[in-house]
Tab-separated table of C-alpha atoms in Angstrom:
chain	number	residue	atom	x	y	z
E	1	MET	CA	-24.383	-17.852	-8.030
E	2	ARG	CA	-22.813	-21.091	-6.960
E	3	VAL	CA	-19.228	-21.883	-7.721
E	4	ARG	CA	-18.015	-25.485	-7.513
E	5	PRO	CA	-15.815	-25.773	-4.359
E	6	PRO	CA	-12.310	-27.223	-4.548
E	7	LYS	CA	-12.028	-31.038	-4.143
E	8	ALA	CA	-10.785	-31.045	-0.616
E	9	LEU	CA	-13.614	-28.921	0.636
E	10	ARG	CA	-16.758	-30.574	-0.908
E	11	LYS	CA	-17.625	-32.150	2.413
E	12	SER	CA	-17.865	-30.502	5.947
E	13	ILE	CA	-15.101	-28.172	6.847
E	14	TRP	CA	-13.611	-28.364	10.285
E	15	VAL	CA	-12.269	-25.182	11.747
E	16	PHE	CA	-9.561	-24.508	14.360
E	17	HIS	CA	-9.730	-21.304	16.218
E	18	LEU	CA	-6.283	-19.749	16.448
E	19	ASN	CA	-5.996	-16.616	18.584
E	20	THR	CA	-2.737	-14.871	18.133
E	21	GLY	CA	-2.959	-12.142	20.643
E	22	SER	CA	-6.250	-10.484	19.735
E	23	CYS	CA	-8.512	-8.402	21.940
E	24	ASN	CA	-11.120	-11.188	22.006
E	25	ALA	CA	-13.676	-9.214	19.994
E	26	CYS	CA	-13.188	-11.270	16.903
E	27	ASP	CA	-13.195	-14.455	19.074
E	28	ILE	CA	-16.517	-13.559	20.415
E	29	GLU	CA	-17.849	-12.934	16.873
E	30	ILE	CA	-16.583	-16.453	15.935
E	31	LEU	CA	-18.490	-17.874	18.811
E	32	ASP	CA	-21.472	-15.908	17.521
E	33	VAL	CA	-21.035	-17.591	14.174
E	34	LEU	CA	-21.172	-21.003	15.806
E	35	THR	CA	-24.312	-20.340	17.941
E	36	PRO	CA	-27.755	-21.364	16.697
E	37	PHE	CA	-28.508	-17.780	15.722
E	38	MET	CA	-26.038	-17.581	12.842
E	39	ASP	CA	-25.503	-21.365	12.760
E	40	ALA	CA	-22.472	-22.072	10.692
E	41	GLU	CA	-23.135	-25.735	11.009
E	42	ARG	CA	-25.574	-25.287	8.142
E	43	PHE	CA	-22.452	-25.436	5.972
E	44	GLY	CA	-20.868	-28.269	7.957
E	45	VAL	CA	-18.579	-26.007	9.908
E	46	LYS	CA	-17.510	-27.695	13.104
E	47	LEU	CA	-15.055	-26.316	15.672
E	48	VAL	CA	-12.346	-28.815	16.530
E	49	ALA	CA	-9.826	-28.695	19.392
E	50	SER	CA	-6.672	-29.731	17.458
E	51	PRO	CA	-5.109	-28.193	14.348
E	52	ARG	CA	-4.367	-31.779	13.153
E	53	HIS	CA	-8.053	-32.291	12.655
E	54	ALA	CA	-8.749	-28.915	10.964
E	55	ASP	CA	-9.192	-27.930	7.356
E	56	VAL	CA	-9.367	-24.186	8.126
E	57	ALA	CA	-7.561	-22.138	10.702
E	58	LEU	CA	-9.586	-19.133	11.881
E	59	LEU	CA	-6.781	-16.722	12.646
E	60	THR	CA	-7.481	-13.612	14.811
E	61	GLY	CA	-5.079	-11.025	16.153
E	62	PRO	CA	-2.007	-9.176	14.988
E	63	ILE	CA	0.411	-12.083	15.818
E	64	THR	CA	2.440	-10.934	18.785
E	65	ARG	CA	6.134	-11.885	19.140
E	66	GLU	CA	5.164	-14.164	22.052
E	67	THR	CA	2.698	-16.167	20.015
E	68	LEU	CA	4.675	-16.337	16.799
E	69	PRO	CA	6.493	-19.650	17.435
E	70	LYS	CA	3.239	-21.276	18.629
E	71	VAL	CA	1.332	-19.980	15.589
E	72	VAL	CA	3.994	-21.409	13.305
E	73	ASN	CA	3.802	-24.750	15.103
E	74	ALA	CA	0.049	-24.856	14.997
E	75	LEU	CA	-0.033	-24.067	11.255
E	76	LYS	CA	2.716	-26.678	10.623
E	77	ALA	CA	0.552	-29.299	12.290
E	78	MET	CA	-2.395	-28.725	9.915
E	79	PRO	CA	-2.707	-31.099	7.020
E	80	ARG	CA	-2.591	-30.034	3.431
E	81	PRO	CA	-4.428	-28.206	1.813
E	82	ARG	CA	-3.762	-25.617	4.457
E	83	LEU	CA	-6.468	-22.943	4.486
E	84	VAL	CA	-6.453	-19.851	6.578
E	85	LEU	CA	-9.327	-17.379	7.250
E	86	ALA	CA	-7.644	-14.147	8.593
E	87	ILE	CA	-10.388	-12.473	10.634
E	88	GLY	CA	-10.482	-8.883	11.734
E	89	ALA	CA	-8.446	-5.754	10.895
E	90	CYS	CA	-5.469	-7.017	12.995
E	91	ALA	CA	-5.089	-10.243	11.140
E	92	VAL	CA	-5.495	-8.637	7.787
E	93	GLY	CA	-3.198	-5.622	8.056
E	94	GLY	CA	-2.106	-5.249	11.541
E	95	GLY	CA	-5.086	-3.041	12.520
E	96	ILE	CA	-4.177	-0.210	14.928
E	97	TRP	CA	-1.056	-2.166	16.033
E	98	HIS	CA	0.409	-2.324	12.498
E	99	ASP	CA	3.624	-0.381	13.432
E	100	SER	CA	3.917	-1.582	17.055
E	101	TYR	CA	7.203	-3.055	18.209
E	102	SER	CA	5.649	-6.182	19.861
E	103	VAL	CA	3.650	-7.522	16.932
E	104	ILE	CA	4.428	-8.998	13.603
E	105	GLY	CA	1.619	-7.040	11.992
E	106	GLY	CA	-0.905	-9.131	10.220
E	107	PHE	CA	-1.040	-12.251	8.217
E	108	PRO	CA	0.778	-11.049	5.107
E	109	ARG	CA	3.996	-10.694	7.084
E	110	LEU	CA	3.399	-13.971	8.874
E	111	LYS	CA	3.120	-15.610	5.505
E	112	LYS	CA	6.721	-14.637	4.702
E	113	ILE	CA	7.986	-16.062	7.964
E	114	LEU	CA	6.056	-19.300	7.351
E	115	GLU	CA	7.586	-19.600	3.920
E	116	GLU	CA	11.056	-19.284	5.400
E	117	ASN	CA	10.189	-22.121	7.760
E	118	GLY	CA	8.847	-24.295	4.835
E	119	VAL	CA	5.130	-24.080	5.785
E	120	ILE	CA	3.068	-23.553	2.626
E	121	ILE	CA	-0.345	-21.862	2.929
E	122	ASP	CA	-2.549	-23.008	0.098
E	123	ARG	CA	-5.253	-20.362	0.329
E	124	VAL	CA	-6.017	-17.322	2.446
E	125	VAL	CA	-9.172	-15.311	2.649
E	126	TYR	CA	-9.061	-11.998	4.424
E	127	VAL	CA	-12.046	-10.840	6.320
E	128	PRO	CA	-11.729	-7.108	7.307
E	129	GLY	CA	-13.679	-5.539	10.142
E	130	CYS	CA	-13.071	-4.393	13.664
E	131	PRO	CA	-14.457	-6.793	14.774
E	132	ALA	CA	-15.657	-8.618	11.709
E	133	ARG	CA	-19.466	-9.136	11.738
E	134	PRO	CA	-20.655	-12.772	12.063
E	135	GLU	CA	-22.222	-12.302	8.626
E	136	ALA	CA	-18.887	-11.153	7.265
E	137	ILE	CA	-17.228	-14.277	8.746
E	138	ILE	CA	-19.857	-16.509	7.137
E	139	TYR	CA	-19.409	-14.605	3.874
E	140	GLY	CA	-15.603	-15.146	4.111
E	141	LEU	CA	-16.162	-18.805	4.753
E	142	ALA	CA	-18.437	-19.044	1.740
E	143	VAL	CA	-15.772	-17.348	-0.397
E	144	LEU	CA	-13.150	-19.656	0.977
E	145	ILE	CA	-14.980	-22.845	0.145
E	146	GLY	CA	-16.292	-21.394	-3.152
E	147	LEU	CA	-19.950	-20.905	-2.430
E	148	LEU	CA	-19.914	-17.197	-3.272
E	149	LYS	CA	-17.733	-14.970	-5.429
E	150	LYS	CA	-15.899	-11.990	-3.880
E	151	LYS	CA	-17.422	-8.614	-4.377
E	152	VAL	CA	-14.638	-6.122	-3.760
E	153	LYS	CA	-12.130	-4.885	-6.386
E	154	LYS	CA	-9.278	-2.390	-6.446
E	155	GLU	CA	-10.505	1.100	-7.243
E	156	VAL	CA	-8.368	3.766	-8.706
E	157	LYS	CA	-10.057	7.217	-9.242
E	158	GLU	CA	-8.722	10.436	-10.569
E	159	ALA	CA	-9.622	13.520	-8.631
E	160	GLY	CA	-11.545	16.291	-10.080
E	161	LYS	CA	-12.872	14.249	-13.017
E	162	GLY	CA	-16.461	14.753	-12.227
E	163	GLU	CA	-16.297	18.519	-12.490
E	164	GLY	CA	-14.349	18.462	-15.740
L	1	MET	CA	-36.829	-38.599	31.523
L	2	VAL	CA	-39.831	-37.628	29.406
L	3	LYS	CA	-40.792	-34.516	31.446
L	4	PRO	CA	-37.743	-32.409	30.719
L	5	ILE	CA	-37.958	-33.277	27.039
L	6	LEU	CA	-41.568	-32.221	26.891
L	7	LYS	CA	-40.682	-28.977	28.672
L	8	LEU	CA	-37.946	-28.392	26.137
L	9	ILE	CA	-40.434	-28.996	23.263
L	10	THR	CA	-42.854	-26.432	24.703
L	11	VAL	CA	-40.064	-23.802	25.011
L	12	ALA	CA	-38.928	-24.522	21.538
L	13	LYS	CA	-42.423	-23.998	20.278
L	14	GLU	CA	-42.751	-20.709	21.991
L	15	VAL	CA	-39.461	-19.307	20.665
L	16	GLY	CA	-39.622	-20.753	17.170
L	17	VAL	CA	-36.829	-20.783	14.620
L	18	VAL	CA	-34.180	-18.185	15.370
L	19	THR	CA	-31.514	-19.157	12.887
L	20	ARG	CA	-30.974	-16.563	10.161
L	21	LYS	CA	-30.424	-17.785	6.624
L	22	TYR	CA	-27.748	-15.167	6.020
L	23	PRO	CA	-26.128	-15.775	2.686
L	24	TYR	CA	-29.494	-16.424	1.150
L	25	GLU	CA	-31.289	-13.458	2.803
L	26	SER	CA	-30.432	-9.833	3.759
L	27	PRO	CA	-28.171	-9.270	6.695
L	28	LEU	CA	-29.355	-7.811	9.950
L	29	LEU	CA	-28.112	-4.287	9.729
L	30	THR	CA	-29.056	-1.360	11.993
L	31	GLU	CA	-29.198	2.286	11.004
L	32	GLU	CA	-26.033	3.263	12.863
L	33	PHE	CA	-23.973	0.479	11.297
L	34	ARG	CA	-20.749	1.730	9.750
L	35	GLY	CA	-18.977	-0.245	7.029
L	36	LYS	CA	-16.411	0.571	4.390
L	37	ILE	CA	-15.915	4.223	3.399
L	38	GLU	CA	-16.289	5.562	-0.063
L	39	ILE	CA	-14.278	8.518	-1.377
L	40	ASP	CA	-15.892	10.739	-3.883
L	41	ALA	CA	-12.994	11.698	-6.133
L	42	SER	CA	-14.901	14.520	-7.850
L	43	ILE	CA	-15.173	16.507	-4.510
L	44	CYS	CA	-12.022	15.499	-2.715
L	45	TRP	CA	-9.450	18.212	-2.305
L	46	GLY	CA	-6.620	16.116	-1.045
L	47	CYS	CA	-6.234	18.259	2.108
L	48	GLY	CA	-5.262	15.280	4.230
L	49	ALA	CA	-7.625	15.969	7.228
L	50	CYS	CA	-8.806	12.308	7.109
L	51	VAL	CA	-5.248	11.025	7.101
L	52	LYS	CA	-4.544	12.892	10.310
L	53	ALA	CA	-7.732	11.700	11.962
L	54	CYS	CA	-7.354	8.068	11.026
L	55	PRO	CA	-6.356	6.085	14.145
L	56	SER	CA	-5.121	3.055	12.322
L	57	ASN	CA	-3.397	4.715	9.367
L	58	ALA	CA	-5.814	2.946	6.999
L	59	LEU	CA	-5.782	6.189	5.047
L	60	THR	CA	-2.331	7.269	3.921
L	61	ILE	CA	-0.889	9.796	1.453
L	62	ARG	CA	1.543	8.491	-1.079
L	63	GLU	CA	3.678	11.339	-2.584
L	64	SER	CA	5.623	11.347	-5.759
L	65	MET	CA	7.084	14.033	-8.026
L	66	ASP	CA	3.906	15.438	-9.622
L	67	VAL	CA	1.188	13.169	-8.195
L	68	MET	CA	-0.300	12.846	-4.659
L	69	GLU	CA	-2.237	9.616	-4.030
L	70	LEU	CA	-4.760	9.197	-1.219
L	71	VAL	CA	-4.716	5.531	-0.436
L	72	TYR	CA	-7.436	3.796	1.529
L	73	PHE	CA	-6.644	0.197	2.736
L	74	ALA	CA	-9.930	-1.246	4.046
L	75	GLY	CA	-8.011	-4.199	5.486
L	76	ARG	CA	-6.617	-2.014	8.326
L	77	CYS	CA	-9.682	0.199	8.718
L	78	ILE	CA	-11.583	-0.077	12.043
L	79	PHE	CA	-14.721	1.573	10.583
L	80	CYS	CA	-14.839	4.336	13.236
L	81	GLY	CA	-16.031	6.987	10.679
L	82	ARG	CA	-13.825	9.717	11.948
L	83	CYS	CA	-12.614	10.542	8.492
L	84	ALA	CA	-16.219	11.261	7.399
L	85	ASP	CA	-16.572	13.584	10.432
L	86	VAL	CA	-13.513	15.697	9.658
L	87	CYS	CA	-13.876	15.792	5.843
L	88	PRO	CA	-14.428	19.472	5.007
L	89	THR	CA	-16.145	18.734	1.635
L	90	GLY	CA	-18.141	15.632	2.619
L	91	ALA	CA	-16.335	13.602	0.020
L	92	ILE	CA	-16.023	10.659	2.321
L	93	ARG	CA	-19.155	8.693	2.907
L	94	VAL	CA	-19.656	5.802	5.267
L	95	THR	CA	-21.448	3.009	3.531
L	96	LYS	CA	-23.038	-0.178	5.019
L	97	GLU	CA	-20.804	-2.516	2.927
L	98	PHE	CA	-19.190	-5.156	4.980
L	99	GLU	CA	-18.866	-8.110	2.671
L	100	LEU	CA	-15.241	-7.407	2.012
L	101	ALA	CA	-13.892	-10.911	2.183
L	102	THR	CA	-11.224	-11.488	-0.546
L	103	ASP	CA	-8.157	-13.627	-1.258
L	104	GLU	CA	-6.003	-10.771	-2.443
L	105	LEU	CA	-5.063	-7.713	-0.321
L	106	GLU	CA	-4.970	-5.482	-3.392
L	107	ASP	CA	-8.727	-5.737	-3.770
L	108	LEU	CA	-9.127	-3.824	-0.465
L	109	GLU	CA	-7.307	-0.709	-1.753
L	110	GLN	CA	-8.968	2.414	-2.927
L	111	VAL	CA	-6.774	5.029	-4.584
L	112	VAL	CA	-7.670	8.693	-5.359
L	113	ILE	CA	-5.057	10.300	-7.587
L	114	HIS	CA	-4.415	14.048	-7.339
L	115	ARG	CA	-2.397	15.941	-9.786
L	116	LYS	CA	-0.168	18.599	-8.176
L	117	VAL	CA	0.154	22.296	-9.193
L	118	LYS	CA	3.409	23.292	-10.851
L	119	CYS	CA	5.204	26.445	-9.409
L	120	PRO	CA	5.794	28.848	-12.217
L	121	ILE	CA	9.190	30.083	-10.769
L	122	CYS	CA	11.126	26.962	-9.701
L	123	GLY	CA	8.999	24.373	-11.587
L	124	LYS	CA	8.417	22.219	-8.506
L	125	HIS	CA	5.055	20.472	-7.934
L	126	PHE	CA	3.526	21.313	-4.502
L	127	VAL	CA	-0.204	21.184	-3.573
L	128	PRO	CA	-3.046	19.163	-5.214
L	129	GLN	CA	-4.919	21.151	-7.868
L	130	PRO	CA	-8.425	21.263	-6.258
L	131	LEU	CA	-6.999	22.458	-2.971
L	132	GLU	CA	-5.178	25.345	-4.664
L	133	LYS	CA	-8.278	26.168	-6.571
L	134	TYR	CA	-10.273	26.372	-3.337
L	135	VAL	CA	-7.707	28.474	-1.572
L	136	CYS	CA	-7.586	31.028	-4.412
L	137	GLU	CA	-11.349	31.185	-4.412
L	138	LYS	CA	-11.497	31.759	-0.682
L	139	CYS	CA	-8.568	34.094	-0.009
L	140	ALA	CA	-8.650	36.424	-2.938
L	141	LYS	CA	-12.101	37.626	-4.193
L	142	GLY	CA	-11.685	39.196	-7.572
L	143	GLU	CA	-7.920	39.430	-8.274
L	144	ILE	CA	-5.462	36.695	-7.466
L	145	PRO	CA	-2.090	37.974	-6.132
L	146	THR	CA	0.915	36.709	-7.953
L	147	TYR	CA	2.549	35.033	-5.043
L	148	MET	CA	-0.607	32.942	-4.584
L	149	MET	CA	0.312	30.430	-7.296
L	150	VAL	CA	3.931	29.849	-6.295
L	151	CYS	CA	5.274	27.256	-3.988
L	152	PRO	CA	5.962	28.107	-0.284
L	153	GLU	CA	9.729	28.328	-0.810
L	154	CYS	CA	9.519	30.703	-3.644
L	155	ARG	CA	6.837	32.598	-1.872
L	156	ARG	CA	9.178	33.221	1.088
L	157	LYS	CA	11.946	34.301	-1.244
L	158	VAL	CA	9.696	36.740	-3.174
L	159	GLY	CA	8.371	38.093	0.235
L	160	VAL	CA	11.872	38.656	1.553
L	161	LYS	CA	12.882	40.520	-1.666
L	162	LYS	CA	9.870	42.723	-1.422
L	163	MET	CA	10.517	43.524	2.170
L	164	ILE	CA	14.124	44.490	1.421
L	165	ARG	CA	12.808	46.777	-1.397
L	166	CYS	CA	10.316	48.355	1.007
L	167	LYS	CA	13.018	49.129	3.559
L	168	GLY	CA	14.875	51.004	0.878
L	169	GLY	CA	17.308	48.402	-0.485
């Protein structure tokens, strides 16, 4: 099922790889996505060296206190619409560092800090996984640019209902 | 100039096309691959063994007055599968689902709601119903002692009273 992508993303999307203190596993998976094997260039994805050229920031890591000002600056430099693909368990919810003293703990908390600094993020897509598979990253990109629809949904179950 | 290109063409011919057409074909999954977990609410006791085993606190217990909720947040999960190993009933199953990309964090949550048992003496809610049922089945075959169904605090009080009576109070 194809969904029409938003206007700013109908052409090739350029991505900027933003490591915010991750363990490099997600970074290696991102490299995997760009190799001929998974070949994200089929969708026009190109890695660029500056956030000023990028449409999407591939954010990995739990955002350590050391990297926080740099991350805010890098995201500030991106042109609107500002899109972020939060890759890996660390970027989504803090991962195993979620309550550590030296990290901010995932993108949702960074978003609040960004809002305080006047940086608006137009769309975020979270890609869980530790590390996220290359296929999962491609799926996340497809969801971000509107090629595919998301599959997951919140589930609420009542215990002991099956037995009656 | 021509020679290396010719060499490259021969190598490329030998190797063929390696690119996978992923969104349009099935992903490359091995047998051992672990993805998102699925909790079978009909078998889950709410014992909390998985919560203790979870290294990243993706599984947490949310307590309120008469309800205990087992919350699984896939966004923080590292897919180690330890919860499935320790689950005494086998309610947790590791699936191969990895396409979890979403734009809302709420979508990644899975909640299992457990109703708690009410204590007949003080009226406080304490353990989840299925867990209490299992303990009753295991510990007392045939008749169920009266102190089995009361909360730990009341049980202690009842026990102390009984002891005093035995000592000749």
